[in-house]
Each structure stands twice: as structure tokens, then as C-alpha cells.
Short mmCIF file of C-alpha atoms and ligand atoms in Angstrom, two decimals:
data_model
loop_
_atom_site.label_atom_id
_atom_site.label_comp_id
_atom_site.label_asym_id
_atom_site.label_seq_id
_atom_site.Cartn_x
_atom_site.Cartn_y
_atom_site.Cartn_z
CA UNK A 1 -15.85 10.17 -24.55
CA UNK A 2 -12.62 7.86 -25.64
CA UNK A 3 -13.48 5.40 -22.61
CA UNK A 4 -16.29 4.71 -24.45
CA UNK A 5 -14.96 3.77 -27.73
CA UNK A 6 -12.16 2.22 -25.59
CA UNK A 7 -14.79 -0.09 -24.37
CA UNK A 8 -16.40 -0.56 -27.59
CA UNK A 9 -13.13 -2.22 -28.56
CA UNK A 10 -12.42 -4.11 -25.98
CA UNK A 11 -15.97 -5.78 -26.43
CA UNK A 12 -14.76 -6.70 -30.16
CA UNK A 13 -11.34 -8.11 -28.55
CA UNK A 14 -13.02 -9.92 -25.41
CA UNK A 15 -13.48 -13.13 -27.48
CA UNK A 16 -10.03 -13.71 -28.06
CA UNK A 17 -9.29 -12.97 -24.61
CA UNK A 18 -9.53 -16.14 -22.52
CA UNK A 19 -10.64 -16.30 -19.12
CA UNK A 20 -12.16 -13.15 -19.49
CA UNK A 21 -14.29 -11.52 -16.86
CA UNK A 22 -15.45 -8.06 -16.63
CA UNK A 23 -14.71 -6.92 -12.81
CA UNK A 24 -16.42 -3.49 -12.61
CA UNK A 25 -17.38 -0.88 -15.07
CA UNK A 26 -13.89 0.01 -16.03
CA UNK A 27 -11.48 -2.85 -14.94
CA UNK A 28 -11.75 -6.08 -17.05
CA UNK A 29 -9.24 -9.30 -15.90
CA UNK A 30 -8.51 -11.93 -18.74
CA UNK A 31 -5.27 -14.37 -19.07
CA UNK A 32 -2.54 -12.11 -20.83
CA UNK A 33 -1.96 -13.16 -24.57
CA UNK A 34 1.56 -12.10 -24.18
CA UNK A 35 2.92 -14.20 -21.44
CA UNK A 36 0.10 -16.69 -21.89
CA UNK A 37 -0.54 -16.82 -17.81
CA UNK A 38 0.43 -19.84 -16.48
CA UNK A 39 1.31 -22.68 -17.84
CA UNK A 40 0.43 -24.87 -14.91
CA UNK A 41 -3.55 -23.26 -14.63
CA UNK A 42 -5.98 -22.76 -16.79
CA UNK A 43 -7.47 -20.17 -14.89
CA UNK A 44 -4.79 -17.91 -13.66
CA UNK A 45 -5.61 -14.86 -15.28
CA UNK A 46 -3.87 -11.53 -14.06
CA UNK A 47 -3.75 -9.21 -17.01
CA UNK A 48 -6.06 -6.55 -16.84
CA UNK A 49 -7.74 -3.66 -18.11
CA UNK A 50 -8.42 -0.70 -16.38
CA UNK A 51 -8.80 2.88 -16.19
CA UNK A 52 -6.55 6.16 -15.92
CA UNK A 53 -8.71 9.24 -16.49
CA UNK A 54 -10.84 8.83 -19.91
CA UNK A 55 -8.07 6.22 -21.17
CA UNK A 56 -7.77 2.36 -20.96
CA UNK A 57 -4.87 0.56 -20.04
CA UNK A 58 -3.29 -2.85 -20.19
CA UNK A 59 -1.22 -4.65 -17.69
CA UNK A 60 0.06 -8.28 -16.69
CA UNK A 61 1.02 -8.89 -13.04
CA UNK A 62 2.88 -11.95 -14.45
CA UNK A 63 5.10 -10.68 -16.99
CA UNK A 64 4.81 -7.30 -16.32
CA UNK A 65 3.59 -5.63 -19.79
CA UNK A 66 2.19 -2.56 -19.36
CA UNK A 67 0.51 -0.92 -22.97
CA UNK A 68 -1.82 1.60 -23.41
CA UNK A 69 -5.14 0.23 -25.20
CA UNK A 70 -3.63 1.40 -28.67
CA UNK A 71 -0.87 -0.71 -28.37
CA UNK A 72 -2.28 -3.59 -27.13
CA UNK A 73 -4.93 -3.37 -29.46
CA UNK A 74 -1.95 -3.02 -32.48
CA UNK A 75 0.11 -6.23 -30.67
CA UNK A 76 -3.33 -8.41 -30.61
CA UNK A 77 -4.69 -7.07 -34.49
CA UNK A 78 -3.19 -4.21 -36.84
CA UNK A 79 -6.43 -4.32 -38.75
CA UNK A 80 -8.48 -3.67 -35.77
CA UNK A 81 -5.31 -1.04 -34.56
CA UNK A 82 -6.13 0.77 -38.50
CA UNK A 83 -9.76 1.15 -37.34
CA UNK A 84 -9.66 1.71 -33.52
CA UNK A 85 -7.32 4.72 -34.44
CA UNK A 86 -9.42 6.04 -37.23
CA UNK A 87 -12.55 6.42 -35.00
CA UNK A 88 -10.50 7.49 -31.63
CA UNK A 89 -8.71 10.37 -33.41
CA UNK A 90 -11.49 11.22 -36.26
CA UNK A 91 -11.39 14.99 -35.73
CA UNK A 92 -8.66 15.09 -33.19
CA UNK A 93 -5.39 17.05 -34.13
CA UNK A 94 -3.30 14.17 -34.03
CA UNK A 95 -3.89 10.99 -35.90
CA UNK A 96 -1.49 8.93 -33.55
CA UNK A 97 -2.56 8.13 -29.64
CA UNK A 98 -0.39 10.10 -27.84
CA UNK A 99 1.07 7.52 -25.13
CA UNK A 100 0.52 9.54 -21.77
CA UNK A 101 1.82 6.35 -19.82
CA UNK A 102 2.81 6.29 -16.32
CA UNK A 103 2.62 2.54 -14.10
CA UNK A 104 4.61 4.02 -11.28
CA UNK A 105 0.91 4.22 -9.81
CA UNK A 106 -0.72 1.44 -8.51
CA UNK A 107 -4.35 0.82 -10.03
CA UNK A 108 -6.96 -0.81 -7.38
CA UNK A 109 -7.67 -4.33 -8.34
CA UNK A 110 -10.21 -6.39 -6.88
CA UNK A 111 -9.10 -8.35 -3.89
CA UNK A 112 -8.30 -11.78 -3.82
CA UNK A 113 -11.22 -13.06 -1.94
CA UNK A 114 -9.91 -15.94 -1.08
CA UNK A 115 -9.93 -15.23 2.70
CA UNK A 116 -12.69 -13.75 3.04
CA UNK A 117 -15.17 -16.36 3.07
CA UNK A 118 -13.35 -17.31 6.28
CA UNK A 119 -14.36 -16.49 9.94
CA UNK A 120 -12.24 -14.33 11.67
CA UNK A 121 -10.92 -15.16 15.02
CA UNK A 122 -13.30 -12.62 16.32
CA UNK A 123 -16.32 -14.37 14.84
CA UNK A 124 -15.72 -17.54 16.39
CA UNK A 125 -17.48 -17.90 19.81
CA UNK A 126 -14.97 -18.04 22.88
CA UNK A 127 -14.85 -21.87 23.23
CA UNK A 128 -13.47 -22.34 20.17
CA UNK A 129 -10.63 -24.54 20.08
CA UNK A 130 -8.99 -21.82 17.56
CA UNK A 131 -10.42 -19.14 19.39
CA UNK A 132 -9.05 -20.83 23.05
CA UNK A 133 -5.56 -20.68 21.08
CA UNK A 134 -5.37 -17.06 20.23
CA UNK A 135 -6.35 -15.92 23.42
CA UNK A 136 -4.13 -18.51 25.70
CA UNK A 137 -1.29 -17.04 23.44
CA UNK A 138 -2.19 -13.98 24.97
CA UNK A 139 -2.53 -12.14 21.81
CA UNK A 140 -4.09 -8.50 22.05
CA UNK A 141 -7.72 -8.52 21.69
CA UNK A 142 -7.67 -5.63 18.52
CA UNK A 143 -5.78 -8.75 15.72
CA UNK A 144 -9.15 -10.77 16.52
CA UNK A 145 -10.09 -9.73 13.21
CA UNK A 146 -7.08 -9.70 11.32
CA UNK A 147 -6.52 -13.42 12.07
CA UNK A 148 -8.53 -16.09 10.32
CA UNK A 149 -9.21 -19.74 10.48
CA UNK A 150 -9.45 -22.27 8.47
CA UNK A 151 -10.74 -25.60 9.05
CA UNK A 152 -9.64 -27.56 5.79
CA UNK A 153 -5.54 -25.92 5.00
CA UNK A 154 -4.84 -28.27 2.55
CA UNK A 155 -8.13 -26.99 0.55
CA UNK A 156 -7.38 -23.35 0.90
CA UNK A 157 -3.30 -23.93 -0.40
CA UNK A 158 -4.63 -25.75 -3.65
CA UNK A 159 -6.90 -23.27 -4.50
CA UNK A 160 -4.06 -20.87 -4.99
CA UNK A 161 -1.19 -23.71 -5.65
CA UNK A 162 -3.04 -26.84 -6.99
CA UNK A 163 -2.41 -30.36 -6.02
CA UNK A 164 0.14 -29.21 -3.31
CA UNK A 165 -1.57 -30.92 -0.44
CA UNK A 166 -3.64 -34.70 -0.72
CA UNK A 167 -6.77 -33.35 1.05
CA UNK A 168 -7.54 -36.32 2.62
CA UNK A 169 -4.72 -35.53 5.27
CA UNK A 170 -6.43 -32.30 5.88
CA UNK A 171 -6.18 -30.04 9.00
CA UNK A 172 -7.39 -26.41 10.21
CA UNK A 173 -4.59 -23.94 10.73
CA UNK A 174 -4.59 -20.44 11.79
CA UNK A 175 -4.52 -17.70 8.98
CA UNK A 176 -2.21 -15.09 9.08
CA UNK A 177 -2.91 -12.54 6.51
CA UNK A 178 0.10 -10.64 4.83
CA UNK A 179 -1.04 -7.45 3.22
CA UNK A 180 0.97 -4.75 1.26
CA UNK A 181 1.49 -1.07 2.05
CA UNK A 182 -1.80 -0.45 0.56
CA UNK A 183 -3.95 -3.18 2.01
CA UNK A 184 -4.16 -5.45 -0.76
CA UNK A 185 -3.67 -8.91 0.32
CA UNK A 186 -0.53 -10.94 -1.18
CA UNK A 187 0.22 -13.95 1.12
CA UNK A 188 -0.92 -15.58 3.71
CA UNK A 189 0.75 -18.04 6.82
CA UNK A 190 -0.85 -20.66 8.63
CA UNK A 191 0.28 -21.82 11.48
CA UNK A 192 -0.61 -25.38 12.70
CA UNK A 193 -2.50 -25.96 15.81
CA UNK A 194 -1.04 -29.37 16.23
CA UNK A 195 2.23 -31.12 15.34
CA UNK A 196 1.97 -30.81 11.73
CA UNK A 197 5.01 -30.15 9.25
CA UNK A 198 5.68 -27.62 8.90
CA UNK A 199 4.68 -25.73 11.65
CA UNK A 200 4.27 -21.98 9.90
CA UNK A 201 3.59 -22.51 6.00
CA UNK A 202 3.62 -19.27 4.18
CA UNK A 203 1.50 -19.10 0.92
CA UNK A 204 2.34 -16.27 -1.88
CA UNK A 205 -0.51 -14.95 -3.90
CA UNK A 206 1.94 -12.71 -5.74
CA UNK A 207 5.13 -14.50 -5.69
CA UNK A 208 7.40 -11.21 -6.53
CA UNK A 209 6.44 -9.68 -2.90
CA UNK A 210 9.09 -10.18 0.10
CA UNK A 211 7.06 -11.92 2.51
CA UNK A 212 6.85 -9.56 5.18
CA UNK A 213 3.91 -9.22 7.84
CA UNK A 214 2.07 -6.13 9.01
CA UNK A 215 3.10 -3.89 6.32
CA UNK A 216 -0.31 -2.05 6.06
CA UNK A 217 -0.05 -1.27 9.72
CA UNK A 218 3.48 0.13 9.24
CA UNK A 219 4.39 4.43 10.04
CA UNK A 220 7.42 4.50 7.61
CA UNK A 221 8.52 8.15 9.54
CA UNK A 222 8.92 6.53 13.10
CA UNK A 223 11.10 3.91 14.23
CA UNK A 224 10.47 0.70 13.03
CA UNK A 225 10.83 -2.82 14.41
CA UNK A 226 11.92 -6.54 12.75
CA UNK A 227 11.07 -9.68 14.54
CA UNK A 228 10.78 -13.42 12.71
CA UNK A 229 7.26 -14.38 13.69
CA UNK A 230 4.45 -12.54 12.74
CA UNK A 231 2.80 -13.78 15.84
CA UNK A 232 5.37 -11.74 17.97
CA UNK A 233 5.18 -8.80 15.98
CA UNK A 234 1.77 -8.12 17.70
CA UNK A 235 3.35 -7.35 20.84
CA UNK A 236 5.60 -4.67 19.21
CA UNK A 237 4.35 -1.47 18.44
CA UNK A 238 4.89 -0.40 14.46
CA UNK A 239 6.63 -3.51 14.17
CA UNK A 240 7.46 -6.00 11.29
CA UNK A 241 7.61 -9.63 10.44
CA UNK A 242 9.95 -11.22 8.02
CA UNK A 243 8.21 -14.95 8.48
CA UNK A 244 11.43 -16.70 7.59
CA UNK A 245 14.26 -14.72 5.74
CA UNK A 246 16.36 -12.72 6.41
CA UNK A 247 14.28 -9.21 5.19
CA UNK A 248 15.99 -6.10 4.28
CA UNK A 249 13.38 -3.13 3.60
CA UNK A 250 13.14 -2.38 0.02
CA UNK A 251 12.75 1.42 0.92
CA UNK A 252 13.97 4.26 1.48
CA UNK A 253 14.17 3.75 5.24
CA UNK A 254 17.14 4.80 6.57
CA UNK A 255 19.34 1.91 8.12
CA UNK A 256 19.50 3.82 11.69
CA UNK A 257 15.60 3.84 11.44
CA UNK A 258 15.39 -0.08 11.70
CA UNK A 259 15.71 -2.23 14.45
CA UNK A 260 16.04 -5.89 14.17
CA UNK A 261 15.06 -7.94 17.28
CA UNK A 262 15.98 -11.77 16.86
CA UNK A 263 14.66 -14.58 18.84
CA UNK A 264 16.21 -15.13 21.92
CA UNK A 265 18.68 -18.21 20.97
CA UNK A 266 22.48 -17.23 22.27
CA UNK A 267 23.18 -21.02 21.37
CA UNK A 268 21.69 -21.30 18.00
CA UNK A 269 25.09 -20.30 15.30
CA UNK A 270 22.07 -19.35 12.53
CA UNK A 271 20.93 -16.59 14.67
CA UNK A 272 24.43 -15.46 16.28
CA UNK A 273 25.58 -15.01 12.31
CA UNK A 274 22.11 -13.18 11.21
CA UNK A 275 22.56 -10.90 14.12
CA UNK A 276 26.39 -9.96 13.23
CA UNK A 277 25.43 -9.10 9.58
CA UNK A 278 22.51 -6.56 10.44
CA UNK A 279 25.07 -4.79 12.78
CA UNK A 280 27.49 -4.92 9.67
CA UNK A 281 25.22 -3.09 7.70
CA UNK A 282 24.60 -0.43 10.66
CA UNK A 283 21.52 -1.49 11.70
CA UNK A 284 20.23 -1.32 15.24
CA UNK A 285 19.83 -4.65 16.93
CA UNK A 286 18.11 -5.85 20.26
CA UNK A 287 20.79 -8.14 22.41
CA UNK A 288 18.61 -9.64 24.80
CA UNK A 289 20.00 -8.87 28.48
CA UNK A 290 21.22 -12.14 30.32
CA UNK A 291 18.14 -12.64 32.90
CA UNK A 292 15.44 -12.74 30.02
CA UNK A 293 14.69 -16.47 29.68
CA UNK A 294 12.21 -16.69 27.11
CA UNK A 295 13.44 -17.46 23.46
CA UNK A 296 11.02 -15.01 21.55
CA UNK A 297 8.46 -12.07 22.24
CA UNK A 298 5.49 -14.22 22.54
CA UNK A 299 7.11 -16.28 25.35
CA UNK A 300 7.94 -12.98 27.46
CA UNK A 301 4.33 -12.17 27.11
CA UNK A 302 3.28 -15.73 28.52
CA UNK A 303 5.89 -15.47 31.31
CA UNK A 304 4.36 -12.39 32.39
CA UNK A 305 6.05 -9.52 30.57
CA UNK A 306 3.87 -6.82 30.32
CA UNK A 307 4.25 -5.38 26.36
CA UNK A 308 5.28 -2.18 28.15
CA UNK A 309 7.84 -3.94 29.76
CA UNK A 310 8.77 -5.69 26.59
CA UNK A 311 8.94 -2.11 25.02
CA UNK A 312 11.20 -0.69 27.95
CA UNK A 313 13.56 -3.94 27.82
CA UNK A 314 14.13 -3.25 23.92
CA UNK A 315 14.77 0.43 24.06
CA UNK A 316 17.37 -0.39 26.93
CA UNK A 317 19.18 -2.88 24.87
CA UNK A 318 19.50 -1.75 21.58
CA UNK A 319 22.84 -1.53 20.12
CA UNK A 320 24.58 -0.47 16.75
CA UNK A 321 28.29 -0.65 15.37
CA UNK A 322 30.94 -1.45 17.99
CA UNK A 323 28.86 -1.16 21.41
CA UNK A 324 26.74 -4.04 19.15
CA UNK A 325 29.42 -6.06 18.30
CA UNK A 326 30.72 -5.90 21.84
CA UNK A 327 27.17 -6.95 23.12
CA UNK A 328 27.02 -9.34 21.02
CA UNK A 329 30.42 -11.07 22.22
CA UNK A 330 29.14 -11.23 25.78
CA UNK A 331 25.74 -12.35 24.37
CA UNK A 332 27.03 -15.17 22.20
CA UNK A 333 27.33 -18.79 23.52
CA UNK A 334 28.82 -20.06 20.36
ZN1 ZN B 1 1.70 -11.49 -19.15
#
């Protein structure tokens, strides 16, 4: 029965809570009094309520706070802390809550809708312009609904990011959606159809997350792959995208499990250098053979590579340590 005095108090609390929305029957989201949200907007709110077994807890996904509702409730209003405890405990052993708290566990919030409400690639009928793109590109019929588009960018960024883009300069973009290991959504790429700057523009809804693609897809017991776009990393079974940076797994992946497969650029210094320091720290790395052309996955496919082909070129030219470094060497044209 303490959930429902917990709730009882959280009622008497709710109007000093600002933003405050009630999200299901047990999860509550309200701007956190500690932190104070964000300065910027008025309406970021990320510190919720929720439930572990009969108990309610408190957490910020800005600052991080975690309390149980005793000691939020005690931070917020001893008074109300004096009386909360009186009628939670009245006839319990103890008189003080005893703080079973654990946040190594990841409570299910609500997700970010903010993609939703757009069509999915799939949805679109086949002469769409958007539509046209994805499948010229040659991309494999089962992302059709993981890909999105949007027809106003600029409006979708400020949503999340106010004032970023002047609107009247708007343009439609595809959506890449980057999900976490447990299929909540956290950022988001879209990549321009036309010339516009710049051409990939990667959005964070949760700015502490690495911005890596296709996580949710990802077996973390079999091999896995690294390329740069997430575009390419369709191509690539259990495969990764580290849109921009260079991304190190934050894991316990062994290095030997990883394979990092650059674009195809013996030229470009950038690449030659990123290359060098993932065989440095014993990871396996793809050194494209000499008669492959095409400067990243996505071009093999449109030059005719089959992705079985693609997959038997890899696994014949991946390297570690010194037959790496000596690879690389003959690779390099810097
Ligand atoms: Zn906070």
C-alpha cells in the first residue's frame, strides 16, 4: 500500500513542481527543483517520478540526482518529510525509510515522440522524391521503416534546440534515427537531399550519449563492425556507426571483437592517422585492397558490389598489430 501514500504526497508536492505532467499511473515528469532544468527552456523538464516495486523514486536526467521519495520529499519540505514519515511508517518496525536504492537499472520512460509523427520511408508512396532517394542508394528494403522524413528540418531541430535554424530557409532532410541499447531514442541525423550545409547534421536528445548508430540492432557476443556513416552501416551485418568521431565502445567488448572499417580515402592524412591509432590500441581494421575504387560502403554497393561480396572483401582484409601496420604502409598514399 506505500505507492499509494507515495502518491498521495506527490499530489500535495505537484504544485510546486513546475512543468508537471503526470505520464502514466506511476511515472510523473516535472522540471527538477534541484538543477532547475534548463536555463535556456522553459519547458525542458526531465526529472521524474517513477516506480520500483511498491516504492517511488526520483531522478533528473540533467543533473543526475537520484533520491528515493523520502528524501526528495525532506530536500523539497522537512515539515511535509515529519508527516510523510509519520503516516508511511505508522505501525511499521522502523520509523526511518529504509533506502533500498539501486539506479544501475534503467526505468522505462516515455519516448520522445518527436519522430513519430513523421512518415517513414516505407509510408511514402514509391515516387517520392525521398522515397526515389533511398531506394536509388540502393539501401535494403527492411530500414524502410527505420528511416524517416521530414519535410520542414529546420522546424524539427528547434523543437529540440530552439532558434537554431531561421525557418524561413527551411528544407526536408532524411531522418536517421539513433536509438540506445534498449530502443529508446536519443539522437537523430538528417542528411540533406540537396547541397545544403552541412550535409549530415546530427541532433542529441540526450546530450551525454556517444552518438553512435544502430545500437539497438547490435549482438554484443559476435563480431562487431565500425564504419563512419550510418548510411553504410546498413550494408554491414551487426555493424555500427560512429556519425563523425572517432567512437571507442564504452563496453566491455573486447578490443579483438571490434573491427573498424574506414572510408576508402588512402590520400586523405585524417583518415591514414585514425586508422594507425585503432591498430595502436589492437583493434582489427579493414585496409581496403588496391582494385576497390569506391571511397565508402555505399559506393561499392552502387558500383555493383553485392553486400556478400562486401562481406567476403572485409573478412579477407582485416588486419591487426604488425600485419596492420604493414598493410597500412602499402595502403597509405600520404
Ligand atoms: Zn536536475
Amino acid at each position: 500500500m506505500s505507492s499509494f501514500i507515495d502518491l498521495k504526497f506527490i499530489n500535495l508536492l505537484k504544485p510546486r513542481l513546475s512543468q508537471f505532467k503526470q505520464k502514466n499511473d506511476f511515472l510523473f515528469n516535472f522540471r527538477c527543483p534541484h538543477c532547475g532544468d534548463s536555463k535556456k527552456s522553459k519547458l525542458k523538464a526531465r526529472a521524474y517520478f517513477y516506480r520500483v516495486k511498491n516504492d517511488m523514486f526520483f531522478k533528473c536526467h540533467n543533473c543526475g540526482m537520484g533520491q528515493n521519495l523520502a528524501n526528495f520529499i525532506k530536500s523539497m519540505d522537512p515539515q511535509v518529510y515529519s508527516t510523510y514519515l509519520l503516516e508511511r511508517y505508522k505501525g511499521g518496525a522502523s520509523s526511518t525509510p529504509k533506502p533500498k536504492m539501486k539506479f544501475d537499472f534503467k526505468p522505462v520512460f516515455e519516448e520522445t515522440n518527436i519522430i513519430t509523427d513523421l512518415k517513414t520511408i516505407k509510408q511514402l508512396d514509391d515516387e517520392h522524391p525521398a522515397k526515389k532517394y533511398v531506394i536509388n542508394r540502393k539501401i535494403p528494403i527492411e530500414f524502410f521503416d527505420k528511416l524517416y522524413f521530414c519535410d520542414k528540418f529546420g522546424q524539427l531541430v528547434n523543437k529540440i534546440k530552439p532558434n537554431t535554424y531561421k525557418t524561413e530557409k527551411d528544407h526536408p532532410r532524411l531522418i536517421i534515427p539513433f536509438y540506445d541499447t534498449t530502443g529508446k531514442l536519443f539522437a537523430f541525423q538528417g542528411r540533406a537531399f540537396g547541397n545544403e550545409q552541412p550535409k549530415y547534421l546530427t541532433v542529441k536528445l540526450d546530450e551525454n550519449k556517444q552518438k553512435i548508430y544502430g545500437l539497438e540492432r547490435i549482438n554484443f557476443q559476435k563480431q562487431i563492425y565500425v564504419v563512419e556513416g550510418p548510411i553504410d552501416s546498413l550494408f554491414i551485418d551487426n555493424c555500427l556507426a560512429a556519425a563523425g568521431a572517432d567512437l571507442i565502445l564504452k563496453s566491455d567488448v573486447p578490443n579483438e571483437q571490434v573491427t573498424y572499417i574506414f572510408d576508402n580515402e588512402p590520400r586523405n592524412k585524417e583518415i591514414i592517422k585514425r586508422i594507425q591509432n585503432m591498430i595502436d590500441k589492437n583493434y582489427n581494421v579493414v585496409i581496403w585492397p588496391s582494385e576497390i575504387q569506391s571511397k565508402d560502403v555505399n559506393d561499392m554497393i552502387l558500383s555493383g558490389l553485392t553486400k556478400m561480396e562486401i562481406s567476403d572483401i572485409i573478412h579477407n582484409n582485416t588486419y591487426s598489430k604488425l600485419s596492420a601496420l604493414t598493410k597500412l604502409n602499402e595502403y597509405k598514399k600520404v
